[in-house]
Coordinates of C-alpha atoms (C1' of nucleotides) in Angstrom, one line a residue:
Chain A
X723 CA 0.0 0.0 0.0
X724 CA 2.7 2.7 1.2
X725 CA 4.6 2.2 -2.2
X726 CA 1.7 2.0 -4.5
X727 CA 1.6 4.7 -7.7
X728 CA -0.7 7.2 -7.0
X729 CA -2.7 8.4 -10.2
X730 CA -2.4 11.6 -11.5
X731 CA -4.0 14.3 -9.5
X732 CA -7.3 15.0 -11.2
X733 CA -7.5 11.6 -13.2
X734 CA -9.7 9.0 -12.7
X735 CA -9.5 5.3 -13.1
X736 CA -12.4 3.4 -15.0
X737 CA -13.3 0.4 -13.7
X738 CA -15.8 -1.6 -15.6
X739 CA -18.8 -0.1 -13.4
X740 CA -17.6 3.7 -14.3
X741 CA -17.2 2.7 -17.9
X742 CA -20.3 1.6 -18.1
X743 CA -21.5 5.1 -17.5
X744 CA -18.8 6.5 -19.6
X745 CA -20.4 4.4 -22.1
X746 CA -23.9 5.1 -21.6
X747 CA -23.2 8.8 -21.8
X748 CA -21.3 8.1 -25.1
X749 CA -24.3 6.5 -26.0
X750 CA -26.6 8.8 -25.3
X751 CA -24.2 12.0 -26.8
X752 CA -24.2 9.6 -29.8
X753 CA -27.7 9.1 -30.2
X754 CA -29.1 12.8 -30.1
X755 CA -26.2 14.1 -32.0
X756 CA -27.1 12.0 -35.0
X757 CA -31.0 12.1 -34.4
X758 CA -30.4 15.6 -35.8
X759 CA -27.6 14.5 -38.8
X760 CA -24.5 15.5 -37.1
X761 CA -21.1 13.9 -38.0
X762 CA -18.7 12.1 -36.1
X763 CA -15.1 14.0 -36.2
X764 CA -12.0 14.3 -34.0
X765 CA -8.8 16.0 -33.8
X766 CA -5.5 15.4 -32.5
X767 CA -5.3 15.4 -28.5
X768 CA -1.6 17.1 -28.4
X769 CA -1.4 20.1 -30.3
X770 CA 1.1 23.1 -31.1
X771 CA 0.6 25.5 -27.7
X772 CA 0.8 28.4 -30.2
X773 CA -2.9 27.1 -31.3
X774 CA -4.8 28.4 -28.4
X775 CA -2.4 31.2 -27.7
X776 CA -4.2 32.7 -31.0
X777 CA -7.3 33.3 -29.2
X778 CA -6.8 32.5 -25.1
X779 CA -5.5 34.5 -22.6
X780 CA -2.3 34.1 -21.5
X781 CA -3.7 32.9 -18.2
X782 CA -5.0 29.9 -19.9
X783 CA -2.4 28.7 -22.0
X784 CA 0.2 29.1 -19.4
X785 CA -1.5 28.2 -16.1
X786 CA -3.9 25.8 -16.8
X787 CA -3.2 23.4 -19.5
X788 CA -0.8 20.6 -19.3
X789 CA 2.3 21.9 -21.7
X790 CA 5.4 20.9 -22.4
X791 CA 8.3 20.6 -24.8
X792 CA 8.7 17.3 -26.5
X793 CA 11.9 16.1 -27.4
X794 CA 12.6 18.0 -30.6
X795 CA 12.3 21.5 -28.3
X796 CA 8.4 22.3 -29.8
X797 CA 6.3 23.0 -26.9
X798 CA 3.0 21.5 -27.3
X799 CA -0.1 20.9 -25.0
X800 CA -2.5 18.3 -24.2
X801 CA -5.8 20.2 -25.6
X802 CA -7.9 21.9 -23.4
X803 CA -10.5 22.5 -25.9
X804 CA -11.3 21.3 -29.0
X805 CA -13.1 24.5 -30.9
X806 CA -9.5 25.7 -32.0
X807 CA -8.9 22.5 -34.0
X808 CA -12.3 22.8 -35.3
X809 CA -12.1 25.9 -36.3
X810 CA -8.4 24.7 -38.0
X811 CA -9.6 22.1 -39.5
X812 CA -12.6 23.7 -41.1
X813 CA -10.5 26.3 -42.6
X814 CA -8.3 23.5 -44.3
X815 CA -11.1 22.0 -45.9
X816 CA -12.9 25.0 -46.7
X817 CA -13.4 24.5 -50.1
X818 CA -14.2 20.8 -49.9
X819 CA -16.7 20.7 -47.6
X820 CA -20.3 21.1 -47.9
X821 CA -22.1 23.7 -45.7
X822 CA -23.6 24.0 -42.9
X823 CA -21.7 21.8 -41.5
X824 CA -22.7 19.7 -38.6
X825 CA -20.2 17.9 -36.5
X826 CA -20.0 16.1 -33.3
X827 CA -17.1 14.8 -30.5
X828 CA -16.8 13.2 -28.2
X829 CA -13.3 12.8 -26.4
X830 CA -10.5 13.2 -23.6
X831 CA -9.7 16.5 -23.0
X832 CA -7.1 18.1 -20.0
X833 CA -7.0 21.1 -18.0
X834 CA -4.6 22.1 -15.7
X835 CA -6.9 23.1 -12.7
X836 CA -7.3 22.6 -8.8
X837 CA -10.1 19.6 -8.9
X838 CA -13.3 19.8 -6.9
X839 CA -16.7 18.1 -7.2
X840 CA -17.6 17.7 -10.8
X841 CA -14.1 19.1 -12.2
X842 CA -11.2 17.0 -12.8
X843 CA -8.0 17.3 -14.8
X844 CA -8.6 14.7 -17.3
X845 CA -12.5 14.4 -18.3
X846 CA -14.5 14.1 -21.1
X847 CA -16.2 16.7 -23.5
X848 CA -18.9 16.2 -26.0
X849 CA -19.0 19.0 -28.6
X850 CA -21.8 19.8 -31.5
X851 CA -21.4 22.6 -33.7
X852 CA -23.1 24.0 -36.9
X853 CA -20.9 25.8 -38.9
X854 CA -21.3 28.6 -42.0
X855 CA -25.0 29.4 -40.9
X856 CA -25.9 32.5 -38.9
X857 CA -30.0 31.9 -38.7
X858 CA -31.6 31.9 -34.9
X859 CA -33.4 28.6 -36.0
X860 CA -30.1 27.1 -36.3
X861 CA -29.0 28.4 -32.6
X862 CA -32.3 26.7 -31.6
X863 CA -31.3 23.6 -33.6
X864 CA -28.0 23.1 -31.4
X865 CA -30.6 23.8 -27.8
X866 CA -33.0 21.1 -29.1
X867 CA -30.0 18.5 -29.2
X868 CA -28.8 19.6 -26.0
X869 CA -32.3 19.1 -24.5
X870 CA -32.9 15.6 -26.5
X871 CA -29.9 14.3 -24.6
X872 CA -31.3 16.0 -21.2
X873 CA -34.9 14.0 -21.6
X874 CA -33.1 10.9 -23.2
X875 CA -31.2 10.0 -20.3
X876 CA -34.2 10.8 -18.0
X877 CA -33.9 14.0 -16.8
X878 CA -36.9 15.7 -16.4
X879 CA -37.5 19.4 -16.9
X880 CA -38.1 19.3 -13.6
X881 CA -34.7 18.4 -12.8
X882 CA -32.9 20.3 -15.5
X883 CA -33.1 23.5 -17.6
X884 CA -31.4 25.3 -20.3
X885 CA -31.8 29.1 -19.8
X886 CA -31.0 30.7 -22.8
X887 CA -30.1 34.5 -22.9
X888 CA -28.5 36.8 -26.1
X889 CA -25.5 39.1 -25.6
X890 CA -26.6 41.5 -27.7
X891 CA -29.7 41.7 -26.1
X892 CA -27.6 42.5 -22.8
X893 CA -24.7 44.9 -24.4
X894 CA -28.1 46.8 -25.7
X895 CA -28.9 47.3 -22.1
X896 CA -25.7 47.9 -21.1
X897 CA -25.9 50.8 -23.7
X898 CA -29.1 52.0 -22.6
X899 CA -27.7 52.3 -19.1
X900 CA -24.3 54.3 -20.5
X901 CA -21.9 50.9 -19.5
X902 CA -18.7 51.5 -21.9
X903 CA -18.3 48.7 -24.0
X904 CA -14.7 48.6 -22.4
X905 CA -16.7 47.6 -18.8
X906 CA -18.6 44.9 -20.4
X907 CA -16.5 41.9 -19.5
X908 CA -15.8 42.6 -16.3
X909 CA -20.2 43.4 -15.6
X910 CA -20.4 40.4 -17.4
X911 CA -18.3 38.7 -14.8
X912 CA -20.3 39.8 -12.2
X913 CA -23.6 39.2 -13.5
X914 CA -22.2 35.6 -14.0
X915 CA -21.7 36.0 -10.2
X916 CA -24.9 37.2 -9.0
X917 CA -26.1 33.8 -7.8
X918 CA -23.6 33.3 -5.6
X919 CA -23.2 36.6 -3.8
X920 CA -25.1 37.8 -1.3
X921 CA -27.4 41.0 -3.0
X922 CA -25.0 43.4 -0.5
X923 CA -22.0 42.2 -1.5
X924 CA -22.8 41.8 -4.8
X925 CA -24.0 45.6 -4.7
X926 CA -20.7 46.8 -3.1
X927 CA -18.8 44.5 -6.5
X928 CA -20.9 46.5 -9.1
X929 CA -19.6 49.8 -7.4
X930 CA -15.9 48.6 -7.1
X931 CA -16.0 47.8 -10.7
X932 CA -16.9 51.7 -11.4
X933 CA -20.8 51.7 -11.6
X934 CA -23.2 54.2 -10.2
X935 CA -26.1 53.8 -8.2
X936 CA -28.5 54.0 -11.0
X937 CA -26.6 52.2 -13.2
X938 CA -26.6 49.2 -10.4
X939 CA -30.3 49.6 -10.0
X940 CA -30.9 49.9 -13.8
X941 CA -28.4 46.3 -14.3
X942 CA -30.4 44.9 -11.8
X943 CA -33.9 45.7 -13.5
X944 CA -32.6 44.3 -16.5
X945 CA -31.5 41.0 -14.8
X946 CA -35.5 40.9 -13.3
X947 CA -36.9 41.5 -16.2
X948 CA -38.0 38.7 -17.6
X949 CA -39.8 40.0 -20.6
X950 CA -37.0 41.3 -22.1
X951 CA -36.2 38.8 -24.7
X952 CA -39.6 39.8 -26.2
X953 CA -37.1 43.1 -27.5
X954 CA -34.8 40.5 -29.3
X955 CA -35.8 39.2 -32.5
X956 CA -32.9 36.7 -32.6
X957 CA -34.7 35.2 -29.1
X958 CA -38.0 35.1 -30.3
X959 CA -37.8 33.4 -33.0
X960 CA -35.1 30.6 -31.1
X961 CA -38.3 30.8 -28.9
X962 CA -40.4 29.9 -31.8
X963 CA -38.3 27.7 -33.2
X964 CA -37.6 25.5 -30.1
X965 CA -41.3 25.0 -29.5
X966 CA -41.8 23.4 -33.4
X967 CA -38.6 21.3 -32.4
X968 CA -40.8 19.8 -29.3
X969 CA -38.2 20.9 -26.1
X970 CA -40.0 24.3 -25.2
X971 CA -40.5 22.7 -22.0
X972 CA -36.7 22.5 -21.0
X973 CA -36.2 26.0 -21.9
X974 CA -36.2 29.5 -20.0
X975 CA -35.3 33.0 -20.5
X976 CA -32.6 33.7 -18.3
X977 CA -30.8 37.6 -18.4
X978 CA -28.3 36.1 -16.1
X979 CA -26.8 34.0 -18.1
X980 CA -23.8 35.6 -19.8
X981 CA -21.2 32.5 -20.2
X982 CA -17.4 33.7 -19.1
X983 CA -15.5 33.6 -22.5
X984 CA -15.4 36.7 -25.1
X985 CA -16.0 34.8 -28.4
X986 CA -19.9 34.5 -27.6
X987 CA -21.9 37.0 -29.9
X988 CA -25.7 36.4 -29.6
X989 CA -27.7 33.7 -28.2
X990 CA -25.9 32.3 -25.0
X991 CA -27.0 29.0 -23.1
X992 CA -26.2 27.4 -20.1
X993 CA -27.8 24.1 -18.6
X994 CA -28.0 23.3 -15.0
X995 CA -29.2 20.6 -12.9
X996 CA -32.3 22.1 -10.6
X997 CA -32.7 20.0 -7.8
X998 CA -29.0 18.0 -6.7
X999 CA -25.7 19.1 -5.0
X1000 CA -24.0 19.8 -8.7
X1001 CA -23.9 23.8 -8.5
X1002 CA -21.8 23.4 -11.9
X1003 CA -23.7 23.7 -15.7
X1004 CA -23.9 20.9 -17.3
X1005 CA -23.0 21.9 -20.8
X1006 CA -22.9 25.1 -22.3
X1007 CA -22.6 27.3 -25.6
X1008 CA -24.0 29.3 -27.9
X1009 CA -23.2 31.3 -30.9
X1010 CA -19.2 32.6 -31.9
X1011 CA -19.9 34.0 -35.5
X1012 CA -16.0 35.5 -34.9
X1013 CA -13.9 32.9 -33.8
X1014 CA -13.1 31.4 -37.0
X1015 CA -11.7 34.8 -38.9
X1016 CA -10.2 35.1 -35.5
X1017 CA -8.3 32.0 -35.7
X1018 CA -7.3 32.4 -39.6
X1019 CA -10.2 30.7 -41.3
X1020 CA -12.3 32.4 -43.8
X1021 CA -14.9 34.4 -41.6
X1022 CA -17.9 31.9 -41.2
X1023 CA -20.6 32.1 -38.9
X1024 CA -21.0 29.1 -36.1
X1025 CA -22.9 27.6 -33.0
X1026 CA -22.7 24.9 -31.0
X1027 CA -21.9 23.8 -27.4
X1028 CA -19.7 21.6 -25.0
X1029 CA -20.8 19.2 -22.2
X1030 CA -18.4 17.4 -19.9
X1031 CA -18.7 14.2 -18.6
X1032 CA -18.1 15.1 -14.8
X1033 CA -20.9 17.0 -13.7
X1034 CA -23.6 15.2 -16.2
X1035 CA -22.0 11.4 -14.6
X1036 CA -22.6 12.7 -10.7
X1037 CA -26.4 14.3 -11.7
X1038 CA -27.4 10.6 -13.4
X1039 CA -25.9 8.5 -10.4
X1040 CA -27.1 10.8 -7.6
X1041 CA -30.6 10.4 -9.3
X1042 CA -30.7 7.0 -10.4
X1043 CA -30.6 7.5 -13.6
X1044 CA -27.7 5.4 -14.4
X1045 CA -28.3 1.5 -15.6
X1046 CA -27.9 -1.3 -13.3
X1047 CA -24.6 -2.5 -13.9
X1048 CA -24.1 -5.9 -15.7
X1049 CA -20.9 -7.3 -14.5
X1050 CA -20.2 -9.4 -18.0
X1051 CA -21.3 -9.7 -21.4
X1052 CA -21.5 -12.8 -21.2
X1053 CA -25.1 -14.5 -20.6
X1054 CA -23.6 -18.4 -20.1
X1055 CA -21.0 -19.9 -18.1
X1056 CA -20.1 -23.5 -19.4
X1057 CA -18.8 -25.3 -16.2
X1058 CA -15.6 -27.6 -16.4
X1059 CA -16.3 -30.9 -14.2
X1060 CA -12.5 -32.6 -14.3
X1061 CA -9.3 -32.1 -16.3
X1062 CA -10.5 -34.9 -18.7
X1063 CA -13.9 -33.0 -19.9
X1064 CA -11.4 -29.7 -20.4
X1065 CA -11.4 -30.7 -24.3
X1066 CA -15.8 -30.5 -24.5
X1067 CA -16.7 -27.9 -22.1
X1068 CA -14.1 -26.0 -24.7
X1069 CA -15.8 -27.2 -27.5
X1070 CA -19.2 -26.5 -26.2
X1071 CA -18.3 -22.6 -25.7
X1072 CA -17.1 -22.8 -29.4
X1073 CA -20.5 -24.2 -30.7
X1074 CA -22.1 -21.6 -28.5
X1075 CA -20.1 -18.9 -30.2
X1076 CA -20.9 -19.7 -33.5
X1077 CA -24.1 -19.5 -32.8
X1078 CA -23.5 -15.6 -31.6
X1079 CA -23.7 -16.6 -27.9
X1080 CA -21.4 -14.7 -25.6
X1081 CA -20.2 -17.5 -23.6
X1082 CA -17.3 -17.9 -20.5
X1083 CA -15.9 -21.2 -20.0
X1084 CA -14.5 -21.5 -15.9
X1085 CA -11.1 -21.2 -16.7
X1086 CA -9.9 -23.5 -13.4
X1087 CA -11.5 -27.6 -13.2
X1088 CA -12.4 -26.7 -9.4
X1089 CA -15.1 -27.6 -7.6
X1090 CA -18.9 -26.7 -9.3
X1091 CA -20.2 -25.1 -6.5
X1092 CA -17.2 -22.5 -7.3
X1093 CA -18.4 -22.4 -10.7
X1094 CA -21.9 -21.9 -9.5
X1095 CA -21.6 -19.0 -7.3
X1096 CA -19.2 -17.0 -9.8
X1097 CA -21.5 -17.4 -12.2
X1098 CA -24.3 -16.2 -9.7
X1099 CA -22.0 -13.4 -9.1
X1100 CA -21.8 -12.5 -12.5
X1101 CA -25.2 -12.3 -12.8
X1102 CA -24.8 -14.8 -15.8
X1103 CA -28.5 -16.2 -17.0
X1104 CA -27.3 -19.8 -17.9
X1105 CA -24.8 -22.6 -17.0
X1106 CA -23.7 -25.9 -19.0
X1107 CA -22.6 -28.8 -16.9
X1108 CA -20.7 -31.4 -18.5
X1109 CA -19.8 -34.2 -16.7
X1110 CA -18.9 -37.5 -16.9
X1111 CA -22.4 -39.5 -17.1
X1112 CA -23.5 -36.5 -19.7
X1113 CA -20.3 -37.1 -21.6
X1114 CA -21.1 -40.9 -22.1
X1115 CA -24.5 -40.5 -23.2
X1116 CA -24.0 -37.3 -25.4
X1117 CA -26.0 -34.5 -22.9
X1118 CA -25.6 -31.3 -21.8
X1119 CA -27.5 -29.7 -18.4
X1120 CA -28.6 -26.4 -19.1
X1121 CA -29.5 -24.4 -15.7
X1122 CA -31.3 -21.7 -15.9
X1123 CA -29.7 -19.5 -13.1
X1124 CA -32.7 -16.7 -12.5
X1125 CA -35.1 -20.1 -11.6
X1126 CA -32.8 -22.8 -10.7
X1127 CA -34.8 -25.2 -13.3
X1128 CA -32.4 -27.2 -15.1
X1129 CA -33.1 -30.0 -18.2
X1130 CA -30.8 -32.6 -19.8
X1131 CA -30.2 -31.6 -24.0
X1132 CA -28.5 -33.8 -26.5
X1133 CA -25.6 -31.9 -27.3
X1134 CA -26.6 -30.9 -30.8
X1135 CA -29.7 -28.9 -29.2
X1136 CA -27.8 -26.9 -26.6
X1137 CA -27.9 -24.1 -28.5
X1138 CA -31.4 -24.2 -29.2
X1139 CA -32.4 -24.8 -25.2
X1140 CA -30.0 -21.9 -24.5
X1141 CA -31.3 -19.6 -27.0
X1142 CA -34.5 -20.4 -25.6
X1143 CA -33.5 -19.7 -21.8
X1144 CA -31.8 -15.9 -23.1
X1145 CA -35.3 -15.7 -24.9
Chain B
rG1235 C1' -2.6 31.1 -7.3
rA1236 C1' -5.3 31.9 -2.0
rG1237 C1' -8.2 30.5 2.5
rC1238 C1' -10.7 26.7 5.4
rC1239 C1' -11.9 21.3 6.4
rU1240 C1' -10.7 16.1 6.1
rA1241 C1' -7.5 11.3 5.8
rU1242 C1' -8.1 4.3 10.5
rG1243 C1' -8.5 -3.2 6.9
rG1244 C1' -11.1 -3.5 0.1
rU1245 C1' -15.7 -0.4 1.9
rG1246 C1' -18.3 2.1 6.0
rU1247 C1' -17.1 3.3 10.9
rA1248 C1' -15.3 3.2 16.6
rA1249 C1' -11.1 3.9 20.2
rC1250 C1' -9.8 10.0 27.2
rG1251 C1' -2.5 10.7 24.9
rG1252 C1' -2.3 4.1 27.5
rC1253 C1' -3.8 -3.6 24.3
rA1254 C1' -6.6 -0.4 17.2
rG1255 C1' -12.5 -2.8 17.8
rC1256 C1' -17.2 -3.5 15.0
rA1257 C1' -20.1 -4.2 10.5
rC1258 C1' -20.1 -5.3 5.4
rA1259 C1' -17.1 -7.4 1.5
rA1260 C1' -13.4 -11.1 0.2
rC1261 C1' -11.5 -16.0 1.0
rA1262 C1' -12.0 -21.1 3.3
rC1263 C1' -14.9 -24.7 5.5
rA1264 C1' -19.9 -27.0 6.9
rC1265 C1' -21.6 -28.6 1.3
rU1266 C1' -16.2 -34.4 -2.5
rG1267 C1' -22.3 -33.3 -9.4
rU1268 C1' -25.1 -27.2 -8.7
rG1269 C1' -25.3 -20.5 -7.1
rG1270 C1' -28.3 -16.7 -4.1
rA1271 C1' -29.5 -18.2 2.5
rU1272 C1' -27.2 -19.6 7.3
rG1273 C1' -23.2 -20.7 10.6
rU1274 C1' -17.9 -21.1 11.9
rG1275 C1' -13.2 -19.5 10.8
rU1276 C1' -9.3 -16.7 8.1
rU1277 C1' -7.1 -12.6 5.7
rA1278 C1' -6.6 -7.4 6.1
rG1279 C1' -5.8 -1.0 8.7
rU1280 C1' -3.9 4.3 11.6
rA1281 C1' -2.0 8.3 3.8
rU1282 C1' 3.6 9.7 3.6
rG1283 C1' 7.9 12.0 6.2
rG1284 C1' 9.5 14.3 10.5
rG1285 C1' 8.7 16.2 15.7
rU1286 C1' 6.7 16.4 21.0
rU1287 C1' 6.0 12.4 24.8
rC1288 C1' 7.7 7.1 29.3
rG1289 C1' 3.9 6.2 25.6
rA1290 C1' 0.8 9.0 19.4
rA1291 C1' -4.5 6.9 15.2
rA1292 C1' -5.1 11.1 18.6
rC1293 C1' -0.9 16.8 19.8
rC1294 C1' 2.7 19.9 16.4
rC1295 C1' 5.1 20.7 11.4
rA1296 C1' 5.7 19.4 6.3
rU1297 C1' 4.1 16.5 2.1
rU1298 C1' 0.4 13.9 -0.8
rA1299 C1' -4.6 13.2 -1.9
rG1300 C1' -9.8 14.5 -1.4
rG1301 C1' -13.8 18.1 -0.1
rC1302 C1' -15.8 23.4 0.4
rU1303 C1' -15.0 28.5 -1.0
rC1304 C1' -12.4 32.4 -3.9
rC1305 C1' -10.2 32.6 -8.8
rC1306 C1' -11.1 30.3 -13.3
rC1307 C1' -14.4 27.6 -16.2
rA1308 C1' -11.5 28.0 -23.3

RNA sequence: GAGCCUAUGGUGUAACGGCAGCACAACACACUGUGGAUGUGUUAGUAUGGGUUCGAAACCCAUUAGGCUCCCCA
């Protein structure tokens, strides 16, 4: 114990149980992505650093990603995001490829960050994006997926929302209430914050940051006022739009939500889990119709969004949501009785094979009652016994382990009777 | 990067500064051709490194890991 390996901070080990849920999410990601025609893609998980220096502040690149210089002197980082390589490897295949684009991912990503509950250093991030459209129905397109994927893994509206704001909705207000454009990250940042803060502290903030009183009061009125998106055209008709797509119920109009990075330009969402301990959003996006110029494509409009599978994996297990665990693929255990009958209960597996039956054979000639109660462990539906009076005559037993009934088959029906049992 | 809290068999927990105990799990046996139940037994622990003390799981320092905030959340 004392001189075991530790794991990476921030990495986590995946046991068959927790890659099972890995793999239902994968599932799931895979499923509503292509229920609305998006492509598989990926890129390369080590890139050039110089990649997401184009368009990150130095804060990022340096402090939290995992970087370093491989062995011919080129520093390169284990990505920490996967829109940059998108956006690269649009711009390559400009010309080739048809538009709008729609893409999906789903794969490892790293960040170089203190973990907590539902952040870790190494995790999982699905991404959908549209790309070389700029229409609100396609911004509503990219909510609907978000929300099939909510209600397919049985998350209620209830239990989970997507509120759904536009920044140029907000940086209207902000112009209304004479907020300087060069003020609007940092009131942007401290809306994002309003949840958390107490309203006094939060007051005191706003007047740090170089507000007035009335311009406090008039941010706050804005942040109440939950007619406002009925001033946005773009929001009305993502409005419209997501009620024909059948989610309207997972959706709200939220003035709150701003989204931390700079590259959003209209409609902004944010999902979060209403009712468990998971204060985190479970996936997030919305539209970035600048990032691509910025990054040296061709200027092309694009949406999309990005889910990890931290915060999503601790919502599904603390309600339930997750499968029961099946500890093997396998439905049938074929039993060994002695060394001699090695040869048939091998050959039986085979014949079960063939016929497309997952099938263990006890890899040890030790006692049944062993046999038995791994294969009860297992949770495995059916056992073969072959022993020596079976042998002579020919049979096989086939048990069926959820009812303990068990029947004597010639050998050439085993398949049959088992096929039968699995139903 | 900062602050606070936590760390005892595989898991969950107990022990005033004085013999580390319990439950579950695992394994074995009861049960030499059949699992789930029951009983008996066995295995197994104070995160790491220092210090204080006659004596440390307990007190102190550091480290590591985890948790909660701040920051950040591409």
């Amino acid at each position: 114990m004392a001189n075991k390996i530790q794991t990476v901070k921030g990495t986590r080990e995946f046991y068959p149980e927790q890659m099972a849920l890995r793999n239902f999410i994968y599932e799931k990601v895979r499923a509503a992505s292509q229920a609305f025609g998006y492509q598989e893609y990926d890129g390369p998980f080590i890139e050039p650093i110089d990649l997401y220096a184009a368009k990150s502040g130095e804060e990022l690149v340096k402090k939290q990603s995992f970087t370093f210089q491989d062995r011919g002197g080129d520093f390169v980082t284990l990505r920490p995001e996967l829109t940059p390589s998108l956006a690269r490897m649009i711009a390559a295949k400009q010309g080739e490829l048809t538009f709008p684009v729609r893409w999906w991912s789903f794969g490892p990503f790293w960040r170089y960050e203190s973990p907590q509950k539902g952040r870790t250093r190494e995790f999982f991030q699905w991404n959908v994006d549209m790309i070389g459209v700029d229409t609100p129905e396609a911004d509503a397109e990219l909510i609907a997926v978000a929300a099939s994927f909510l209600r397919s893994v049985g998350l209620t509206p209830r239990q989970a929302a997507i509120f759904v704001n536009n920044r140029s909705l907000i940086n209207a207000q902000f112009d209304a209430l004479d907020i300087p454009p060069e003020k609007r990250v940092d009131v942007s940042n401290l809306i994002d914050r309003r949840a958390k803060m107490k309203p006094e502290a939060w007051d005191e903030n706003g007047l740090e940051l170089g507000l007035n009183r009335n311009q406090l009061e008039g941010l706050k009125g804005v942040l109440e006022n939950y007619e406002l998106w009925k001033q946005s055209e773009e929001l009305v008709r993502v409005f419209d739009a997501l009620e024909a797509l059948g989610v309207k119920e997972y959706i709200k109009f939220e003035p709150g939500v701003m989204r931390g990075l700079l590259y959003y330009t209209s409609t902004v969402f944010e999902a979060f889990d209403l009712t468990g301990s998971v204060r985190r959003s479970i996936l997030g996006g919305g539209r970035y119709d600048n990032l691509l110029a910025d990054v040296g494509g061709d200027p092309l409009p694009a949406t999309g969004f990005a889910m990890g599978d931290v915060v999503i994996g601790i919502i599904l297990q603390e309600k339930g949501l997750v499968p029961e665990f099946d500890p093997t693929p396998a439905d049938v255990l074929v039993t060994v009785f002695d060394e001699s009958l090695w040869k048939k209960s091998l050959e039986l597996s085979t014949q079960l094979r063939n016929a497309g039956i997952a099938t263990m054979v006890y890899p040890e000639a030790v006692k049944l009652q062993k046999q038995f109660k791994f294969a009860d462990r297992m949770k495995m539906k059916v056992a073969l016994v072959l022993g020596p009076e079976e042998a002579e005559k020919g049979l096989v037993v086939v048990k069926n382990l959820l009812n303990g009934e068990q029947v004597q088959v010639q050998t050439e029906a085993v398949v049959e009777e088992v096929k039968k049992l699995l139903g």
